[in-house]
Coordinates of C-alpha atoms and ligand atoms in Angstrom, one line a residue:
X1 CA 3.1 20.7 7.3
X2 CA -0.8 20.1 7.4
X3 CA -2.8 17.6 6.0
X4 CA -5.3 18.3 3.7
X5 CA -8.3 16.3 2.7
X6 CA -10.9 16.8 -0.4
X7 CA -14.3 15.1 0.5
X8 CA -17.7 15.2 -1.1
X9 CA -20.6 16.1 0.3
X10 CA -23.4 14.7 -1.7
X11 CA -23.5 11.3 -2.9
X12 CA -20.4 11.4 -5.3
X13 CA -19.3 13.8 -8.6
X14 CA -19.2 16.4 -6.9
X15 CA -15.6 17.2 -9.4
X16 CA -13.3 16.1 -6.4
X17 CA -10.8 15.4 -9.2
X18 CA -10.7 18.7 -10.5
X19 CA -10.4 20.2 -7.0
X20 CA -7.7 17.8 -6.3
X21 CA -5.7 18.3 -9.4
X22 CA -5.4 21.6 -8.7
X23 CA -4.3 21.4 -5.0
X24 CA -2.0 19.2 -6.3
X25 CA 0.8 21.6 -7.0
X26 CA 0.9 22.9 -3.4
X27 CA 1.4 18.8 -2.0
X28 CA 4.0 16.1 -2.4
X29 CA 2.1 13.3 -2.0
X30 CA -1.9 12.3 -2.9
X31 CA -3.4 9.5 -1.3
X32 CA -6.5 7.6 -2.7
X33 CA -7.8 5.2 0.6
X34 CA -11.1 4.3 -0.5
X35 CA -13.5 2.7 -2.9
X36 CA -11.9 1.3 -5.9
X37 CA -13.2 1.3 -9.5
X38 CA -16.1 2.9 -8.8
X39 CA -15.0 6.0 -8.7
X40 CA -14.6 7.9 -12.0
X41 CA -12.8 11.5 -11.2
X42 CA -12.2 13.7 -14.3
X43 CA -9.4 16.3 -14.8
X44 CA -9.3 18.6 -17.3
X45 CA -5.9 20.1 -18.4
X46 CA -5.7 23.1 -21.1
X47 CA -8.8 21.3 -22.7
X48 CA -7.4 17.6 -22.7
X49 CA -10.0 15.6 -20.7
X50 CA -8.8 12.6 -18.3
X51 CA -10.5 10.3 -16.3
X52 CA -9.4 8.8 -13.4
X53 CA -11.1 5.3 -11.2
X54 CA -8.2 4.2 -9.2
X55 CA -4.6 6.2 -10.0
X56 CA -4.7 9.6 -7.6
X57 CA -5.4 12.5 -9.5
X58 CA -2.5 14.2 -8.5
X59 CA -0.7 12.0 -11.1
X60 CA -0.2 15.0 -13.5
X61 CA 2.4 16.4 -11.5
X62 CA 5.4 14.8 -11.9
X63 CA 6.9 16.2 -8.7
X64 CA 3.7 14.5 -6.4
X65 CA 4.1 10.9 -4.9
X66 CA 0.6 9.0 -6.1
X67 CA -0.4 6.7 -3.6
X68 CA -3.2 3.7 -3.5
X69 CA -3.5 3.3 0.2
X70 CA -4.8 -0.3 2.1
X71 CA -8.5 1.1 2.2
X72 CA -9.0 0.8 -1.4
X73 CA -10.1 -2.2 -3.4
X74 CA -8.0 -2.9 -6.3
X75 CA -9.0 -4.8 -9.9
X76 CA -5.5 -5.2 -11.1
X77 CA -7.3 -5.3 -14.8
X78 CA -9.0 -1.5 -14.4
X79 CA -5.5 0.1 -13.1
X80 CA -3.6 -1.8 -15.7
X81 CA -5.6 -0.6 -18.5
X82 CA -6.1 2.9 -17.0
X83 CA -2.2 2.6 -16.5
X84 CA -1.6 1.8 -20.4
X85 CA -4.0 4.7 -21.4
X86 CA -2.6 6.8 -19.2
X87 CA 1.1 6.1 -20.6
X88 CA 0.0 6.1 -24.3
X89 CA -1.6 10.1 -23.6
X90 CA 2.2 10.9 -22.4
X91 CA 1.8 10.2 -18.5
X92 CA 4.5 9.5 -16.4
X93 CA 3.9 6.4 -14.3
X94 CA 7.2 4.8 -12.6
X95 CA 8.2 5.1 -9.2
X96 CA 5.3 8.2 -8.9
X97 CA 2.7 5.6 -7.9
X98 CA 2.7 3.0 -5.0
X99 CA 0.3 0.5 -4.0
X100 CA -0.8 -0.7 -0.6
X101 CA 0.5 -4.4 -0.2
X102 CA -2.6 -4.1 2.1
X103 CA -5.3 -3.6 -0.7
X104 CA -7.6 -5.7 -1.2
X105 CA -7.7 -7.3 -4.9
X106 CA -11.1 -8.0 -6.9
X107 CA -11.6 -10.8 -7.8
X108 CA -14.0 -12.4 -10.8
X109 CA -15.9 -13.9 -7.9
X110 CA -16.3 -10.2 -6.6
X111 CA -18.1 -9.1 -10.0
X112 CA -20.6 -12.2 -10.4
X113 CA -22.1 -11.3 -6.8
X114 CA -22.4 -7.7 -7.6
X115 CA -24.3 -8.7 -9.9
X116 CA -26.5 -11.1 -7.7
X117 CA -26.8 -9.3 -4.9
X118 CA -27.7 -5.5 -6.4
X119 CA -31.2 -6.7 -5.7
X120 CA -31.7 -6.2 -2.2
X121 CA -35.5 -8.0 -2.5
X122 CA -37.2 -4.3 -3.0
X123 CA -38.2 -3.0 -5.8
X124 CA -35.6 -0.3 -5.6
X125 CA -31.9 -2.4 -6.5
X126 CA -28.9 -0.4 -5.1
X127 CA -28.1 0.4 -9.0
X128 CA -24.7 -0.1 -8.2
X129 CA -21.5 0.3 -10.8
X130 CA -20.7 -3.6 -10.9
X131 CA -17.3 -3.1 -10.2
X132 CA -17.2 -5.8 -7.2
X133 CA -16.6 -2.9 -4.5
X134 CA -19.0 -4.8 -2.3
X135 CA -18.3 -8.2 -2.3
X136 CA -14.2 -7.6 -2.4
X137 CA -15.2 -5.4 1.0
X138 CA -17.2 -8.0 2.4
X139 CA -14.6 -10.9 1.9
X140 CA -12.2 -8.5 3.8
X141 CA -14.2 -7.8 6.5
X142 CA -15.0 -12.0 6.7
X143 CA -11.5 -12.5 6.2
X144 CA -11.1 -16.5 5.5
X145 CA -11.7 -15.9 1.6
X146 CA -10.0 -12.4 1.1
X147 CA -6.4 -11.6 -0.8
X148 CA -4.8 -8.9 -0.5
X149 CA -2.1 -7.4 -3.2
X150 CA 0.6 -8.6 -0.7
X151 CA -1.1 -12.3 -1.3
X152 CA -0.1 -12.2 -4.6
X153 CA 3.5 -12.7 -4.2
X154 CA 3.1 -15.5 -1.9
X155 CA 4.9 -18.7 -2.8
X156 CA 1.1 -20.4 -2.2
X157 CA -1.0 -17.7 -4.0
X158 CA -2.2 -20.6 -6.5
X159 CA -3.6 -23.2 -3.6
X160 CA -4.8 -19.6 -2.0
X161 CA -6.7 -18.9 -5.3
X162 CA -7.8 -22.8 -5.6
X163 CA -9.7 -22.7 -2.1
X164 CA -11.4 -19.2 -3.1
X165 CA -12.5 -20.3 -6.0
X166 CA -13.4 -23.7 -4.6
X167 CA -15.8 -22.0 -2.0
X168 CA -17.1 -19.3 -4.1
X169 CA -17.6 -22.2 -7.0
X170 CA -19.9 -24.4 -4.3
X171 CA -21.6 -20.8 -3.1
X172 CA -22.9 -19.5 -6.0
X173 CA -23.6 -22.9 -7.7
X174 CA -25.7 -23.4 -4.8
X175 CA -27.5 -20.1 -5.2
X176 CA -28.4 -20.1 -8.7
X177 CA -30.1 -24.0 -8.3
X178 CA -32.7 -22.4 -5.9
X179 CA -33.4 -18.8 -7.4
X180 CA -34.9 -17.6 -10.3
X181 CA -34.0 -16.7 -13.1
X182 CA -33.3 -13.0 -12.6
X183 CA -30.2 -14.0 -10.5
X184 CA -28.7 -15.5 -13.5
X185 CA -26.2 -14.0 -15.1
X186 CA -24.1 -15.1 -18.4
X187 CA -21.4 -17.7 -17.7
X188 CA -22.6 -18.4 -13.9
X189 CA -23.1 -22.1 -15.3
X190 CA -19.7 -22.6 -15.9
X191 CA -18.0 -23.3 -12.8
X192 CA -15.3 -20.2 -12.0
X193 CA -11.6 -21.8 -13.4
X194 CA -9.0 -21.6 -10.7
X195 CA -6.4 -22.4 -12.9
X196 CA -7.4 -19.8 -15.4
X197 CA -7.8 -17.1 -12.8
X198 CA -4.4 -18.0 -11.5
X199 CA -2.4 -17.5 -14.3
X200 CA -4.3 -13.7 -15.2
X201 CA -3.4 -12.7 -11.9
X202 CA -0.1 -13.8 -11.8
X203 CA 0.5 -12.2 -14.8
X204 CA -1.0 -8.6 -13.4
X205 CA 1.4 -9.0 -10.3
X206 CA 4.1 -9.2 -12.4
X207 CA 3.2 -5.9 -14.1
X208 CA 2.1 -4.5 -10.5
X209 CA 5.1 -5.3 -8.4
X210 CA 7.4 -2.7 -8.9
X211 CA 4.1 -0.7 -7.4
X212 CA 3.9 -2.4 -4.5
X213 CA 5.2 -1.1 -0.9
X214 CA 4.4 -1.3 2.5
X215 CA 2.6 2.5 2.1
X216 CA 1.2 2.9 6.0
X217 CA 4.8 3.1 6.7
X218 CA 5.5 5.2 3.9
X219 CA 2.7 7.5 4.8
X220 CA 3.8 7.4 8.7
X221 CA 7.3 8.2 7.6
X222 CA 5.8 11.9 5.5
X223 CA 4.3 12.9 8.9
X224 CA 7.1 12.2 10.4
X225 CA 8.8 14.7 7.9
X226 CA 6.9 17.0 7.6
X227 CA 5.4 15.8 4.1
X228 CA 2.6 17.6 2.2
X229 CA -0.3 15.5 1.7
X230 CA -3.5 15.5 0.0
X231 CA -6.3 12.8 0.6
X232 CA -8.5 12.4 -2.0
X233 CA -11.9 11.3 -0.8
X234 CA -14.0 9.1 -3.3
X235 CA -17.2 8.3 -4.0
X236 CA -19.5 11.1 -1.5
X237 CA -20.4 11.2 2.2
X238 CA -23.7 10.8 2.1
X239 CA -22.7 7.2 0.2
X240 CA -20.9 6.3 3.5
X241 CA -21.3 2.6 4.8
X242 CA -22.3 3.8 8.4
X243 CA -23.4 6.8 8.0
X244 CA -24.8 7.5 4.7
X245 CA -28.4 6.8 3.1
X246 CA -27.6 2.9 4.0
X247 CA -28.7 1.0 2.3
X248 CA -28.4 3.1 -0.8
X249 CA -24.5 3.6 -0.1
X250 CA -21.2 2.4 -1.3
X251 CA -19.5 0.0 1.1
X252 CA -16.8 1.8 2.5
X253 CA -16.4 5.0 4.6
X254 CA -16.7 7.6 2.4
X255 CA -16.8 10.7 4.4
X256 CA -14.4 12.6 6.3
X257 CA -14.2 9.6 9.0
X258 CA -12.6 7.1 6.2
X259 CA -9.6 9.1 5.8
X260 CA -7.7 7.5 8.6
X261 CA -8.8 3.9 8.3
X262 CA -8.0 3.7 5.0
X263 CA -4.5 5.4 5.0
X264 CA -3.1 4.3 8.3
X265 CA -2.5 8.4 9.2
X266 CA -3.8 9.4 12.2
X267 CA -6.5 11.8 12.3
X268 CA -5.0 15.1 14.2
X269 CA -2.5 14.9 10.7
X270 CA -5.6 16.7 9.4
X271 CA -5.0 20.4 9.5
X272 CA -7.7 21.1 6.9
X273 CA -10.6 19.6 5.2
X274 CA -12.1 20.7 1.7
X275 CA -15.7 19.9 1.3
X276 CA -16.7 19.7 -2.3
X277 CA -20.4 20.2 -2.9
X278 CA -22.4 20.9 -6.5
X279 CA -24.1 23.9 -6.6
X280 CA -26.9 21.6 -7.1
X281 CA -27.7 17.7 -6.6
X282 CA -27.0 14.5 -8.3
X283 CA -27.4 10.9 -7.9
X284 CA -26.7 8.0 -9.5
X285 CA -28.0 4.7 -9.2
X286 CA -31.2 3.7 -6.3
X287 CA -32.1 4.7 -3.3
X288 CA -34.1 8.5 -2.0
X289 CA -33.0 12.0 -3.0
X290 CA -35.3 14.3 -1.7
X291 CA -34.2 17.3 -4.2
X292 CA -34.6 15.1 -7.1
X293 CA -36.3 17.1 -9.8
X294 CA -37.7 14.8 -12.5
X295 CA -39.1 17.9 -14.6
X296 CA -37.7 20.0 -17.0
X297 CA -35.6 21.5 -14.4
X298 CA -33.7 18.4 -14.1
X299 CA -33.4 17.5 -17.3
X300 CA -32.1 21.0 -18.2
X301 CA -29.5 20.4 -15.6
X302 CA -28.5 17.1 -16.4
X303 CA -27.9 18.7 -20.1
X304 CA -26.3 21.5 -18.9
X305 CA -23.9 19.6 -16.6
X306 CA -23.1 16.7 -19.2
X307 CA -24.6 14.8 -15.8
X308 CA -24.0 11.2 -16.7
X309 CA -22.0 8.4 -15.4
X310 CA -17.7 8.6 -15.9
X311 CA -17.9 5.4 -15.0
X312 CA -21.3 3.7 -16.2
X313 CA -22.6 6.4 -18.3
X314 CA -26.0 6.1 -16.8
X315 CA -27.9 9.6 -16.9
X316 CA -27.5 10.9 -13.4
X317 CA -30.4 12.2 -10.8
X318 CA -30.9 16.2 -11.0
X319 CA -32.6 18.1 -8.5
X320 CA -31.7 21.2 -6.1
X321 CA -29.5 22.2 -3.7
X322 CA -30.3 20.7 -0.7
X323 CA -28.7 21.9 2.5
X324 CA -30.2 19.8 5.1
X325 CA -28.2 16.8 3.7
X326 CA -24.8 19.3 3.0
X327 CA -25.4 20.5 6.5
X328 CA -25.3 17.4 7.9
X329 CA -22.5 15.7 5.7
X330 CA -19.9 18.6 5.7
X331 CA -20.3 18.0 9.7
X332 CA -19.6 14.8 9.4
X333 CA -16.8 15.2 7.6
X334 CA -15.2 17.8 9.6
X335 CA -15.2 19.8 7.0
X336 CA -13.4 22.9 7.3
X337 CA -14.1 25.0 3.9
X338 CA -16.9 24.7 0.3
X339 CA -15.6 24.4 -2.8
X340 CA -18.9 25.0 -4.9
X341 CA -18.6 23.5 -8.5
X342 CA -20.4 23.7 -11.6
X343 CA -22.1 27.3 -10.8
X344 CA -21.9 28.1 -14.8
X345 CA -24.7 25.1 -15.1
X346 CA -27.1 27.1 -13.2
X347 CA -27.0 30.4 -15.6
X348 CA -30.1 31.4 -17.0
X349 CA -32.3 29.6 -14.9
X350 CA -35.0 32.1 -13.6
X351 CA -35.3 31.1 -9.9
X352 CA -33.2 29.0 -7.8
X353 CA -34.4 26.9 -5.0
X354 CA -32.8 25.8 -2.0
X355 CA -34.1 23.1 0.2
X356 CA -33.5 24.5 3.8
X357 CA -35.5 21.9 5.4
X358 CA -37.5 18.7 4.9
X359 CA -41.5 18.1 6.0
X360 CA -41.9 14.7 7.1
X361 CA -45.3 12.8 8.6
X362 CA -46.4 16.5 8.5
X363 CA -43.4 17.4 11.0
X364 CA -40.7 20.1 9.9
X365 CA -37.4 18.3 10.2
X366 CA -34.1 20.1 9.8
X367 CA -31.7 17.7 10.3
X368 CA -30.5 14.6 8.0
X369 CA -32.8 11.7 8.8
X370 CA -31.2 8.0 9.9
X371 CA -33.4 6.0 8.3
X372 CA -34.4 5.1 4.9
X373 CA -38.1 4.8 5.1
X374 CA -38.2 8.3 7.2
X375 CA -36.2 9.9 4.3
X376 CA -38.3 8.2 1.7
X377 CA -41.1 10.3 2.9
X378 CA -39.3 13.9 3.0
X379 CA -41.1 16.9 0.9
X380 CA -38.4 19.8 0.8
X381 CA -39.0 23.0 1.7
X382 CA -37.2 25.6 -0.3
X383 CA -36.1 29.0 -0.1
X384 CA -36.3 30.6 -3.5
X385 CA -33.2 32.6 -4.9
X386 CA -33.3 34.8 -8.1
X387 CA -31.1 33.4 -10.4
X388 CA -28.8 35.5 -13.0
X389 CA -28.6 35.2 -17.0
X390 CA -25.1 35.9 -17.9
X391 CA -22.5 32.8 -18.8
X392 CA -19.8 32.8 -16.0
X393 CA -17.5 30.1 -17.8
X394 CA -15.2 33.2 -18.4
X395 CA -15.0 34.5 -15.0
X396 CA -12.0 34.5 -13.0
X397 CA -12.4 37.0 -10.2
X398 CA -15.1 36.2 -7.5
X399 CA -16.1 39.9 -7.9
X400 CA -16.9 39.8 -11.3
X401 CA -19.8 37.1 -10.7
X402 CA -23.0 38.4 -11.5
X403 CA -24.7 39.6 -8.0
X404 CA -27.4 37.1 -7.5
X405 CA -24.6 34.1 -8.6
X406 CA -23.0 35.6 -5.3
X407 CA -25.6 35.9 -3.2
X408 CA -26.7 32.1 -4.4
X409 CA -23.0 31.2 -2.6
X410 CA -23.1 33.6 0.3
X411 CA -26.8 32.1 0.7
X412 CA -25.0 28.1 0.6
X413 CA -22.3 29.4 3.1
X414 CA -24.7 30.2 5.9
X415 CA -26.9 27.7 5.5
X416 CA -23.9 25.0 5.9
X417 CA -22.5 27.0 8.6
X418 CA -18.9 26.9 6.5
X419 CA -17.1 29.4 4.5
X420 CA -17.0 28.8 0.5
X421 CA -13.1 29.3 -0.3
X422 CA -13.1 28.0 -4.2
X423 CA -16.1 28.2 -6.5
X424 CA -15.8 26.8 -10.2
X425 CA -17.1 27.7 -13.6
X426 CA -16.1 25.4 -15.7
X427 CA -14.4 22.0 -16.1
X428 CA -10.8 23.2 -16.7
X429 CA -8.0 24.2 -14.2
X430 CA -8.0 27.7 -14.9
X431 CA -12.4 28.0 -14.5
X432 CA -12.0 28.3 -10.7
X433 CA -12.2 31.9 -8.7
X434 CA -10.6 31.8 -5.2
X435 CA -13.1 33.6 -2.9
Ligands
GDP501 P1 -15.7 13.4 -9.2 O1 -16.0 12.0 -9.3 O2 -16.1 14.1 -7.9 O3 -14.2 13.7 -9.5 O4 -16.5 14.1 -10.4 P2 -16.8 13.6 -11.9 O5 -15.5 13.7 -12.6 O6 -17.4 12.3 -11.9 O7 -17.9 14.6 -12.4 C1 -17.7 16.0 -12.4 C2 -17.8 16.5 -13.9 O8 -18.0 17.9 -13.9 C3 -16.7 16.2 -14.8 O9 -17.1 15.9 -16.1 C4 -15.9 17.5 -14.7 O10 -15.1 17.7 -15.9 C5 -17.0 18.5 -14.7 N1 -16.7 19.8 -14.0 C6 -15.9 20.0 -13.0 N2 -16.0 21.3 -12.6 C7 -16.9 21.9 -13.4 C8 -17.5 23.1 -13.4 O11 -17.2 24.0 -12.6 N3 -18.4 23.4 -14.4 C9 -18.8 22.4 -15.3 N4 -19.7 22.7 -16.2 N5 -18.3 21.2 -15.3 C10 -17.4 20.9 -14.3
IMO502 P1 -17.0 9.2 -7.5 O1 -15.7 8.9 -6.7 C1 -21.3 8.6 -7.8 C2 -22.8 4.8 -6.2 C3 -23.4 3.8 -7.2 C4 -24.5 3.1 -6.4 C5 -23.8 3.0 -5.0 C6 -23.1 1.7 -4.7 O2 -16.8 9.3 -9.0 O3 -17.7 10.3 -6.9 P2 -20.9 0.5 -5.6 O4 -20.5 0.1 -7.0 O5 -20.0 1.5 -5.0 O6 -21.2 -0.6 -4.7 O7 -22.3 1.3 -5.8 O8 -22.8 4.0 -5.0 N1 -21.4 5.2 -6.5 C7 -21.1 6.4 -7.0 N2 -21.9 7.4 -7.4 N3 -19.9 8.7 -7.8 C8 -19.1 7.7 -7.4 O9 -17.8 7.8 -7.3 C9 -19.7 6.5 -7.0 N4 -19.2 5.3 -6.6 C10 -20.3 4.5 -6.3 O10 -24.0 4.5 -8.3 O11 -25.6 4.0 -6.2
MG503 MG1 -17.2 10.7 -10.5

């Protein structure tokens, strides 16, 4: 049986969880390879809202294997606590959710250089969600000071934690005597405590290691059965570490071409891929979005959309659809088919625009730009759409959507060069019309 994969294709919430939620009933297994605590994916069931950082959100199906796969970075003290809410709200979690002995495990370290190193000397900082995604990712890549959840269990985890902390102690001690104050952050000038650190993680391992398996081999092993599996994509793919709007990006492959990596599955597994786009855009946090509009049309659609943060709250970016970057990411991706979410926050607005290109040093550009600066300087140019009045949170049949609300989609469709198979209208299961 195929594999499928849900991906965003703008630069995250673009309601992967809902998506994935649903397609969980037709899958035995969901796999979460990426990112970490960063992400915030919300499911709504008959009107009781969850949301979801780090446990797959196929996790509401008690038939479905949840799986946390090597790629992700895992802060044992967000999944424990998302664990306990999760239980106390009548969630199932046993033997339904294994963890990568490969993951990578934040560590305090992780979050004090997230918050030293957001800055990247600009005036623009990344804005990023302080979780220690970036840090934990670049101890992996440089090896000699990462631990993994397997580490945890090792007889020597405490002289493993000593040396970390040791290094990372003389690191940023070093730093904050020759920077400024801006660097500082509360309780840098205590030295980290090994000893303290030691004992709170040993403590989370003991709750964590009836999670803990070898899952490449477990994942290798479905394929080799035959097994139904989902891979749900976090963050979005135009947050990707290579080939995103670097350096405004998250720091691990999140498009399409992280699925593998993170999971151990090989690619031709893949039999289908699910590229989730909003009918409009959104950003959170720094860097350019072309579309952005910061004008009553934004705010309307930030309103409308209940746009901010799951995870930090902060109000998110509003602007347009904008095709040239969808274009280019549902490429990347491989994507397959559109699911186009949140149409219903569009209804009433007059006219609709679509950015179908981008004018650049006077140049009309219609492909995704790799470089910052070059993409910094890009003045959309839109197609305009009429827009419809009527409230479509009701709808259920694509044919009932008001003509122009279809022609918006059939219009999204050509200019991405995909077909839209699932467009939603709300944030519940049952607000979503199979095209
Ligand atoms: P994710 O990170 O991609 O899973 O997305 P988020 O959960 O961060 O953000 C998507 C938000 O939109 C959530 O609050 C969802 O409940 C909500 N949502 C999902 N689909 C729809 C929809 O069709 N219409 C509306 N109005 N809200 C939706
Ligand atoms: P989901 O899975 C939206 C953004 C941050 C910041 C940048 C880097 O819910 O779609 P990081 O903490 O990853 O180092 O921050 O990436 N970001 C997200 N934006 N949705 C997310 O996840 C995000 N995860 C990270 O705002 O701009
Ligand atoms: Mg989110």
């Amino acid at each position: 049986m195929p594999g499928t994969a849900i991906i965003g294709l703008q630069w995250g919430d673009e309601a992967k969880g809902k998506i994935v939620d649903l397609l969980t009933e037709q899958n035995e297994i969901v796999v979460r390879y990426q990112g970490g605590s960063n992400a915030g994916h919300t499911v709504v069931a008959n009107g009781a809202k969850f949301k979801l950082s780090l446990i797959p959100s196929g996790i509401f199906r008690p038939h479905v294997q949840c799986v946390i796969a090597g790629g992700v970075v895992l802060d044992p003290a967000a999944l424990l606590k998302e664990i306990d809410s999760l239980v106390a709200r009548g969630i199932n979690i046993g033997s339904n959710l294994m963890i990568s002995d490969r993951t990578h495990v934040i560590f305090p370290w992780h979050h004090i250089a997230d918050w030293m190193f957001n800055n990247i000397g600009n005036d623009e900082p990344i804005g990023t969600t302080m979780r220690g995604i970036g840090p934990c990712y670049e101890d992996k890549v440089g090896r000699s000071l990462a631990i993994r959840v397997g580490d945890l269990f090792r007889p020597d985890f405490k002289e493993l934690v000593e040396h970390v902390a040791g290094v990372k102690n003389r690191l940023f001690l070093g730093l904050t005597d020759h920077c400024d104050n801006t660097m500082r952050i509360p309780g840098l000038d205590a030295e980290l405590d090994a000893e303290a650190i030691y004992r709170q993680y040993l403590g989370y391992a003991e709750r964590l290691r009836s999670y803990v398996a070898d899952t490449t081999n477990y994942l290798l092993d479905a394929v080799d059965a035959d097994k139904r599996i989902l891979f749900e994509g976090a963050q979005g793919s135009l947050l990707d570490i290579d080939h995103g709007t670097f350096p405004y990006v998250t720091s691990s492959n999140s498009s399409g071409v992280g699925i593998s990596g993170g999971s151990g599955v090989p690619s031709h597994f893949l039999k289908k891929i699910i590229g989730i786009v909003k009918a409009y855009t959104t950003r959170v946090g720094g860097g350019p979005c072309p579309t952005e509009q910061n004008n009553d049309i934004g705010q309307r659609i930030r309103e409308r959309g209940n746009e901010f943060g799951t995870v930090t709250k902060r109000p998110r970016r509003c602007g347009w659809f904008d095709a040239v970057a969808v274009r280019y990411s549902a490429r990347l991706s491989g994507v397959d088919v559109l699911s186009v979410m949140l149409l219903d926050v569009l209804s009433g607005i007059d006219c609709l625009q679509i950015c179908t290109a981008y004018e650049i040093n006077g140049q009309r550009i219609e492909h995704f730009p790799s470089q910052i600066e070059y993409l910094r300087k890009a003045v959309p140019i839109y197609e305009t759409l009429s827009g419809w009045q009527e409230e479509i949170t009701g709808i259920t049949k694509y044919d009932d959507l008001p003509d122009n609300a279809k022609r918006y989609i059939k219009r999204i469709a050509e200019l991405i060069g995909k077909p839209v198979e699932i467009v939603s209208v709300g944030s519940d299961r049952q607000q979503t019309v199979f095209v």
